[in-house]
Coordinates of C-alpha atoms in Angstrom, one line a residue:
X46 CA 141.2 -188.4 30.1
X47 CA 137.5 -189.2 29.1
X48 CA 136.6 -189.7 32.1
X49 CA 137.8 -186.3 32.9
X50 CA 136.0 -184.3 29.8
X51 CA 133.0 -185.8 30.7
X52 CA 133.5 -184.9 34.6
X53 CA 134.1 -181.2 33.5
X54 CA 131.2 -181.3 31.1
X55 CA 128.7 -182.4 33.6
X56 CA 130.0 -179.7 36.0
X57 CA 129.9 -177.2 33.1
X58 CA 125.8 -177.8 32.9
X59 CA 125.6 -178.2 36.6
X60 CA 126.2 -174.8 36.9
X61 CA 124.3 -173.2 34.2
X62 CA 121.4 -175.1 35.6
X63 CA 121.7 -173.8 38.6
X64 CA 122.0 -170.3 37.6
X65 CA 118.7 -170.9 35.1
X66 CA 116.8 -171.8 38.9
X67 CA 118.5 -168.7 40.5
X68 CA 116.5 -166.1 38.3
X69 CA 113.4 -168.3 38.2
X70 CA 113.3 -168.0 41.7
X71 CA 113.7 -164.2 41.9
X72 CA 109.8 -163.0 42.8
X73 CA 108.0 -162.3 39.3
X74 CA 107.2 -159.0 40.9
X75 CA 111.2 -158.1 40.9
X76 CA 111.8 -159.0 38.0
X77 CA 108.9 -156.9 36.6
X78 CA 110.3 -153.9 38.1
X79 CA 113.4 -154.1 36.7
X80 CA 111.9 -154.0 33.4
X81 CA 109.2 -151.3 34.0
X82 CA 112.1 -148.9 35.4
X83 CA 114.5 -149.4 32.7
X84 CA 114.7 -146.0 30.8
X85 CA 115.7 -145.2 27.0
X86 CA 118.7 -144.9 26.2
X87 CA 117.9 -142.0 23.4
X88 CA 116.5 -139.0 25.3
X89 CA 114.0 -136.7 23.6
X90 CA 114.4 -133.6 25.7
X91 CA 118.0 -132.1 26.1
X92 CA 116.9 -132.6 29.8
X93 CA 117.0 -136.5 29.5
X94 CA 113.8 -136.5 30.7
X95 CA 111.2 -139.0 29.6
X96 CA 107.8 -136.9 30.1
X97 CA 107.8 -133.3 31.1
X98 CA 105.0 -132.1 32.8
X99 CA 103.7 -128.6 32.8
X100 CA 100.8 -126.9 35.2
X101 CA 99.2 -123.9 34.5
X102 CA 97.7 -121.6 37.2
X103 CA 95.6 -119.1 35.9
X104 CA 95.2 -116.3 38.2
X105 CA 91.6 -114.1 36.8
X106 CA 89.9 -113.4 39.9
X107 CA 88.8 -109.8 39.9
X108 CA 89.8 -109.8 35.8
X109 CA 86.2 -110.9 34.7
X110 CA 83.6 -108.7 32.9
X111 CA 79.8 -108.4 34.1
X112 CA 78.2 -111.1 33.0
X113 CA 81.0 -113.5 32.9
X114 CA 80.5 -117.1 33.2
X115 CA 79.9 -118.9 36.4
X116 CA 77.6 -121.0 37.9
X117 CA 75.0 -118.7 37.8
X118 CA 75.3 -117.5 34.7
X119 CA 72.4 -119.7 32.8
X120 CA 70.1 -117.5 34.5
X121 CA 72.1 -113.6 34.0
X122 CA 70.8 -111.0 35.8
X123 CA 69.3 -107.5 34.1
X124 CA 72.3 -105.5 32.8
X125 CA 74.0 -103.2 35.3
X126 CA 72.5 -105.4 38.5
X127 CA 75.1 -107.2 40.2
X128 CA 75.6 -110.7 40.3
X129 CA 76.4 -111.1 44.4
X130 CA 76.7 -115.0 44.3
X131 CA 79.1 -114.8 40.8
X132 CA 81.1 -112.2 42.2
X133 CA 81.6 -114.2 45.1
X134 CA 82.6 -117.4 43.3
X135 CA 85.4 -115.6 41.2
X136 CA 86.5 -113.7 44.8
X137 CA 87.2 -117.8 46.3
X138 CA 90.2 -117.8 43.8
X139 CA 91.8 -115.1 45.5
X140 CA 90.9 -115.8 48.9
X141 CA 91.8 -119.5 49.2
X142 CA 92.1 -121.4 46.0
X143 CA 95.7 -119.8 44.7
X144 CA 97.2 -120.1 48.2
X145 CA 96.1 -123.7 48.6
X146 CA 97.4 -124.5 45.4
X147 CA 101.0 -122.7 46.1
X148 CA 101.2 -124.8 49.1
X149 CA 100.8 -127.9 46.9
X150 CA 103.3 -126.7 44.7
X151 CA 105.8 -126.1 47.8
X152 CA 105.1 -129.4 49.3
X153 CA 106.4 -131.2 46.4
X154 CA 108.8 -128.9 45.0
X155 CA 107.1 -127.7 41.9
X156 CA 107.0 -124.5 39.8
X157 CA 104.1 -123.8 37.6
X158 CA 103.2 -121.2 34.8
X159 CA 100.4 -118.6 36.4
X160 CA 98.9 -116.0 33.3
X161 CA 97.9 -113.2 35.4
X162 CA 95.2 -111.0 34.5
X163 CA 96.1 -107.4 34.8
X164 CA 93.4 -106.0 37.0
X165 CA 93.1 -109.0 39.1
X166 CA 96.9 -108.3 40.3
X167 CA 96.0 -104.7 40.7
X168 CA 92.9 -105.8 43.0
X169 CA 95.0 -108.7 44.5
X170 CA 98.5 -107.5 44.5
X171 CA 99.8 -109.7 47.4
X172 CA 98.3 -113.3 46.2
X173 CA 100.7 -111.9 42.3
X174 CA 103.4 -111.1 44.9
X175 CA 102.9 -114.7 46.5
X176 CA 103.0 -116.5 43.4
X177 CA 106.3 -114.6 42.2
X178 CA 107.9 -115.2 45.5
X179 CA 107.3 -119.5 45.2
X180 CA 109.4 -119.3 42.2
X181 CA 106.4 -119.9 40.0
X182 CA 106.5 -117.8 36.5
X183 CA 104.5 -115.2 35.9
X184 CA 103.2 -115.7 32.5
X185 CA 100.6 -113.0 30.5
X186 CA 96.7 -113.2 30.0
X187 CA 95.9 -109.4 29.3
X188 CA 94.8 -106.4 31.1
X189 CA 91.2 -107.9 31.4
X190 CA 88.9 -110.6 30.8
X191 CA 88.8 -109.3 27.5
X192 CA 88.3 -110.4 23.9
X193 CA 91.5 -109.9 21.4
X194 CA 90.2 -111.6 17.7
X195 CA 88.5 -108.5 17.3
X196 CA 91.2 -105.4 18.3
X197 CA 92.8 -103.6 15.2
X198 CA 96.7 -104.2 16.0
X199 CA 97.4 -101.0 17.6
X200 CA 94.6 -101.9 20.1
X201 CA 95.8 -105.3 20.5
X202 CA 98.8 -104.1 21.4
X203 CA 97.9 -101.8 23.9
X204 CA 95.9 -104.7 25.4
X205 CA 98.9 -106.7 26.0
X206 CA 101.3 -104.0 27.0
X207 CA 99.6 -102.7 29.1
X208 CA 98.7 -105.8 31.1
X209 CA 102.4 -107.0 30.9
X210 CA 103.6 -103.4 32.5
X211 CA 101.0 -103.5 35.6
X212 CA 101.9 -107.4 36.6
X213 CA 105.4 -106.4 36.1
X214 CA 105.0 -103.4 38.5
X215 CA 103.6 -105.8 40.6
X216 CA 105.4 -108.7 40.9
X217 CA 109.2 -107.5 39.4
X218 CA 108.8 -110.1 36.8
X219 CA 108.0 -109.5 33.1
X220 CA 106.2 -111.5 31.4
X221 CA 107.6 -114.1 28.3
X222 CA 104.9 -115.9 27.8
X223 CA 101.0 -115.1 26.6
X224 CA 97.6 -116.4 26.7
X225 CA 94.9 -114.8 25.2
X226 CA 91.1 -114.8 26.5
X227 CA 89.7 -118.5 25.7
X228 CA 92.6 -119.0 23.6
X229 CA 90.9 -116.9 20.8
X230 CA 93.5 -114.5 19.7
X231 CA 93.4 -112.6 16.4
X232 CA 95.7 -113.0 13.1
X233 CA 97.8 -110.5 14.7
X234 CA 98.6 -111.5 18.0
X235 CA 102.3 -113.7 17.2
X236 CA 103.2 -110.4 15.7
X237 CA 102.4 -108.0 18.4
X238 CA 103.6 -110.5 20.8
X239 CA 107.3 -110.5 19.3
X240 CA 107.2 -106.9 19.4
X241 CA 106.6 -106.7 23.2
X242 CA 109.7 -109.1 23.0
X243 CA 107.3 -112.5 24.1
X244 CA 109.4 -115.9 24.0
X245 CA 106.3 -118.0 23.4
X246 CA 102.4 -118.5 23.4
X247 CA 100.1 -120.8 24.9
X248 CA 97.2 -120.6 22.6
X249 CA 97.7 -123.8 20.5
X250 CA 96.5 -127.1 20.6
X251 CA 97.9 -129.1 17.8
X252 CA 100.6 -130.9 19.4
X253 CA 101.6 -133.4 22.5
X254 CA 105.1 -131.4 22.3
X255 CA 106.3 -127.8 21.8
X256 CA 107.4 -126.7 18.7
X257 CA 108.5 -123.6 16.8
X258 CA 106.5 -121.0 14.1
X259 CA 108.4 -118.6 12.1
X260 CA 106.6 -114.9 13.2
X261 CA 108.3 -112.4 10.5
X262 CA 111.4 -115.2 10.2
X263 CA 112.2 -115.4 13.5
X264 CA 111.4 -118.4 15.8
X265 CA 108.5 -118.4 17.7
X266 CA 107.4 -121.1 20.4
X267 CA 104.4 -122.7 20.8
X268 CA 103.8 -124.0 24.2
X269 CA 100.6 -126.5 23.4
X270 CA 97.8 -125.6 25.8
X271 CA 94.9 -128.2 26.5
X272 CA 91.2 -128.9 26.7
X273 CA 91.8 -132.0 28.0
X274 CA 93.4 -132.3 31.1
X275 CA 91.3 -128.6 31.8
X276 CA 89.5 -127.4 35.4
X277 CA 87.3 -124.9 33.7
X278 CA 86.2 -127.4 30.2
X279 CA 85.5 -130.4 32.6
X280 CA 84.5 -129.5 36.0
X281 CA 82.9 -126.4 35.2
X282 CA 81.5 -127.4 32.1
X283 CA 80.9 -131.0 32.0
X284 CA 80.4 -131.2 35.3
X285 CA 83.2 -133.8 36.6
X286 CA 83.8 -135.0 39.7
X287 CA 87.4 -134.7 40.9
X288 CA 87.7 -138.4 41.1
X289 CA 86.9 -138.4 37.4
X290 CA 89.7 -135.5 36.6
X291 CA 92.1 -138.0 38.5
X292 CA 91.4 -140.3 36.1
X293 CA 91.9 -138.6 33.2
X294 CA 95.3 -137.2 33.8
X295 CA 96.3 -140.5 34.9
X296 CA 95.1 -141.9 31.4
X297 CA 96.6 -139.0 29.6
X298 CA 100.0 -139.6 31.7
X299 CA 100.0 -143.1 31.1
X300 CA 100.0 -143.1 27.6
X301 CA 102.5 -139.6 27.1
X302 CA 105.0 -141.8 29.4
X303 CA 105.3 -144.7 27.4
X304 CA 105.1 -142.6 23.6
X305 CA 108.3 -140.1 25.7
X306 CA 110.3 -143.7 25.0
X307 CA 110.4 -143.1 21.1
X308 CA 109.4 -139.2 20.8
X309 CA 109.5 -136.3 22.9
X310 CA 106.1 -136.2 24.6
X311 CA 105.1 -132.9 27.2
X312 CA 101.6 -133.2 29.5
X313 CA 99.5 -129.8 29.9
X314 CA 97.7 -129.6 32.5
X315 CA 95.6 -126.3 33.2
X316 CA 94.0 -125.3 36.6
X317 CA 91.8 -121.9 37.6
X318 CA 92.3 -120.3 40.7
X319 CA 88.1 -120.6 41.8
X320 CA 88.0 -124.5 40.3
X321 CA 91.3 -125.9 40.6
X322 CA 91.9 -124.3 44.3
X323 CA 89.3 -126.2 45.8
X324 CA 90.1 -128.6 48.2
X325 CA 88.9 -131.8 46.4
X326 CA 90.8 -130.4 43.5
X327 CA 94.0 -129.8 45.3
X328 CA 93.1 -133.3 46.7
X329 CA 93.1 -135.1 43.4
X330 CA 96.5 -133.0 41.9
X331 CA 97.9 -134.2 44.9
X332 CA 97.0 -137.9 44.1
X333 CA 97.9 -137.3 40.9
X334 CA 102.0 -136.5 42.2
X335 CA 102.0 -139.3 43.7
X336 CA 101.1 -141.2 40.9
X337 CA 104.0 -139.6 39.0
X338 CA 106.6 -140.2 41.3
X339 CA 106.4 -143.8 40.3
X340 CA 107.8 -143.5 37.2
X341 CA 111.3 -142.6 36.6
X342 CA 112.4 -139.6 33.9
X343 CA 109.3 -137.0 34.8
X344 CA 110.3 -133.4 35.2
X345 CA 107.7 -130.5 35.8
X346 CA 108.3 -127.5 34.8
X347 CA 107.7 -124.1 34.2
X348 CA 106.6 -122.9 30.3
X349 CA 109.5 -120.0 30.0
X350 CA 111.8 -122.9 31.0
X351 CA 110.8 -125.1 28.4
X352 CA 110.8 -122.7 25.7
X353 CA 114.4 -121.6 25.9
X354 CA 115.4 -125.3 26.3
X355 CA 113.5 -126.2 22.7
X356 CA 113.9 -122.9 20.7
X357 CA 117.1 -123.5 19.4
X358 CA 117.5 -127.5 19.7
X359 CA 117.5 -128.6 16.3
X360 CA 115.3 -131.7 17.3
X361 CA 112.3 -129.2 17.9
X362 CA 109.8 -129.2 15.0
X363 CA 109.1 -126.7 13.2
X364 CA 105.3 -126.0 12.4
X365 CA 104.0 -123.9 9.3
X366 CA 100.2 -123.8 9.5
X367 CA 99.6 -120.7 10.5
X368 CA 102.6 -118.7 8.1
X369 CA 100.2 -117.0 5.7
X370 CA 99.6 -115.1 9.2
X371 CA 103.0 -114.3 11.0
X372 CA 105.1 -112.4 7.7

């Protein structure tokens, strides 16, 4: 009998030995990806999703005032003498960089947020119809190139109104969402936006994640815009190459992925029909998908979407800095 116990013990360690040596035989590299590709178990967005990823496409050309900025414009011209070359440079959005950037979009399947200018869908009505018909939203961004921080409200809201009605004439889609000229919008915009019966606004960048204001009582959503991971703030005006861009979403994304396993974490990213529609551009955003699909749990999507998903999930927070402005 004892020398049975100790036959069955011996066998007993045999095997967990040799299960031990299994897995330390598995390639490191296997066991590695096991562990990287293991999601939460809590989810932050009532998606499930680990990151959400949101592009905006900001469709001006043909919006912009003399005198806007461009390439040229450290040297402007005598007023009333037309800038050829900068007039040109805004007409490349229109012309190739919005199509090339839809067939990005199409390619992998993703819809994006485009604030339209008014006038630039009344002098480019088939690129607003194009972008409607991808499935992209049509978002707001005024009736021009236009300051807003300095309109009385009545003027302010004619300014929106009037930009939402044209795009909307255009396209068939009304606009939910708003951003103002260079973000700067005036202490009465939230208000005058609720009127016109807007779902959210862009013009924020406080958070890594949307959140809701109280505008009269009612909820408002902030959709957080960024400098950051911006066409226009770094290529344009730092002068980036697109190799450097790549790197700085992938930094950004990196980082946003692993907080989204302990807090709900969202990625703007912000692209310009003239800068972000070039081919090197288009180049790196595509590198930049790729380097997405890696990771499990990352959704893009569209601004209006992501607003009615968080407006009423009690897990959204709720941000009071600016109420002195919004009874």
């Amino acid at each position: 009998m004892k020398y049975l116990r100790q036959s069955a013990l011996l066998l007993a360690s045999t095997i967990v030995l040799m299960s031990f040596s299994k897995d330390n035989d598995k390639p490191k590299s296997e066991k590695k990806d096991k562990q990287e590709t293991k999601l939460p178990t809590k989810k932050y967005w009532p998606n499930g999703a680990q990151l959400v990823i949101s592009v905006s496409m900001q469709f001006e050309t043909g919006g912009q005032p003399e005198g806007a900025e461009s390439p040229f414009s450290g040297t402007p011209l005598p007023k009333g003498q037309p800038d050829l070359p900068a007039e040109s440079w805004y007409r490349y959005g229109g012309n190739e960089g919005i199509y090339r950037m839809l067939d990005l979009w199409k390619k992998y399947d993703i819809k994006v947020t485009s604030h339209v200018v008014g006038t630039a869908a009344q002098k480019y009505p088939d690129v607003a119809k194009a972008i409607a018909n991808g499935g992209h939203e049509i978002a707001a961004h005024g009736i021009t190139w236009d300051n807003q921080w300095n309109k009385s409200y009545t003027d302010e809201l004619k300014f929106i109104k009037e930009g939402v009605d044209v795009v909307e004439k255009i396209t068939g889609q009304r606009a939910v969402g708003y951003n103002a000229n260079w973000l700067r919008r005036s202490t009465n915009t939230l208000k005058a936006l609720q009127e016109l019966g807007f779902l959210y606004h862009i013009d924020d960048l406080s958070r890594d994640e949307p959140f809701i204001i109280k505008v009269k009582g009612k909820n408002f959503v902030v959709i957080p815009y960024t400098l950051r991971n911006n066409d226009i703030v770094n290529i344009e005006g730092k002068h980036w190459s697109p190799d450097q861009f790549l790197t700085q979403l992938k930094f950004e994304f990196d980082c946003l992925y692993e907080e989204g396993a302990s807090q709900r974490r969202m990625m703007s990213i912000s692209f310009h029909d003239r800068i972000g529609g070039t081919p090197a551009m288009v180049h790196a955003m595509e590198e930049f998908i790729k380097y997405t699909k890696e990771k499990q749990g990352v959704v893009f999507m569209r601004k209006d979407d992501i607003a009615k998903m968080v407006i009423n999930d009690p897990n959204t927070p709720v941000d009071n800095s600016e109420e002195k402005y919004n009874k």
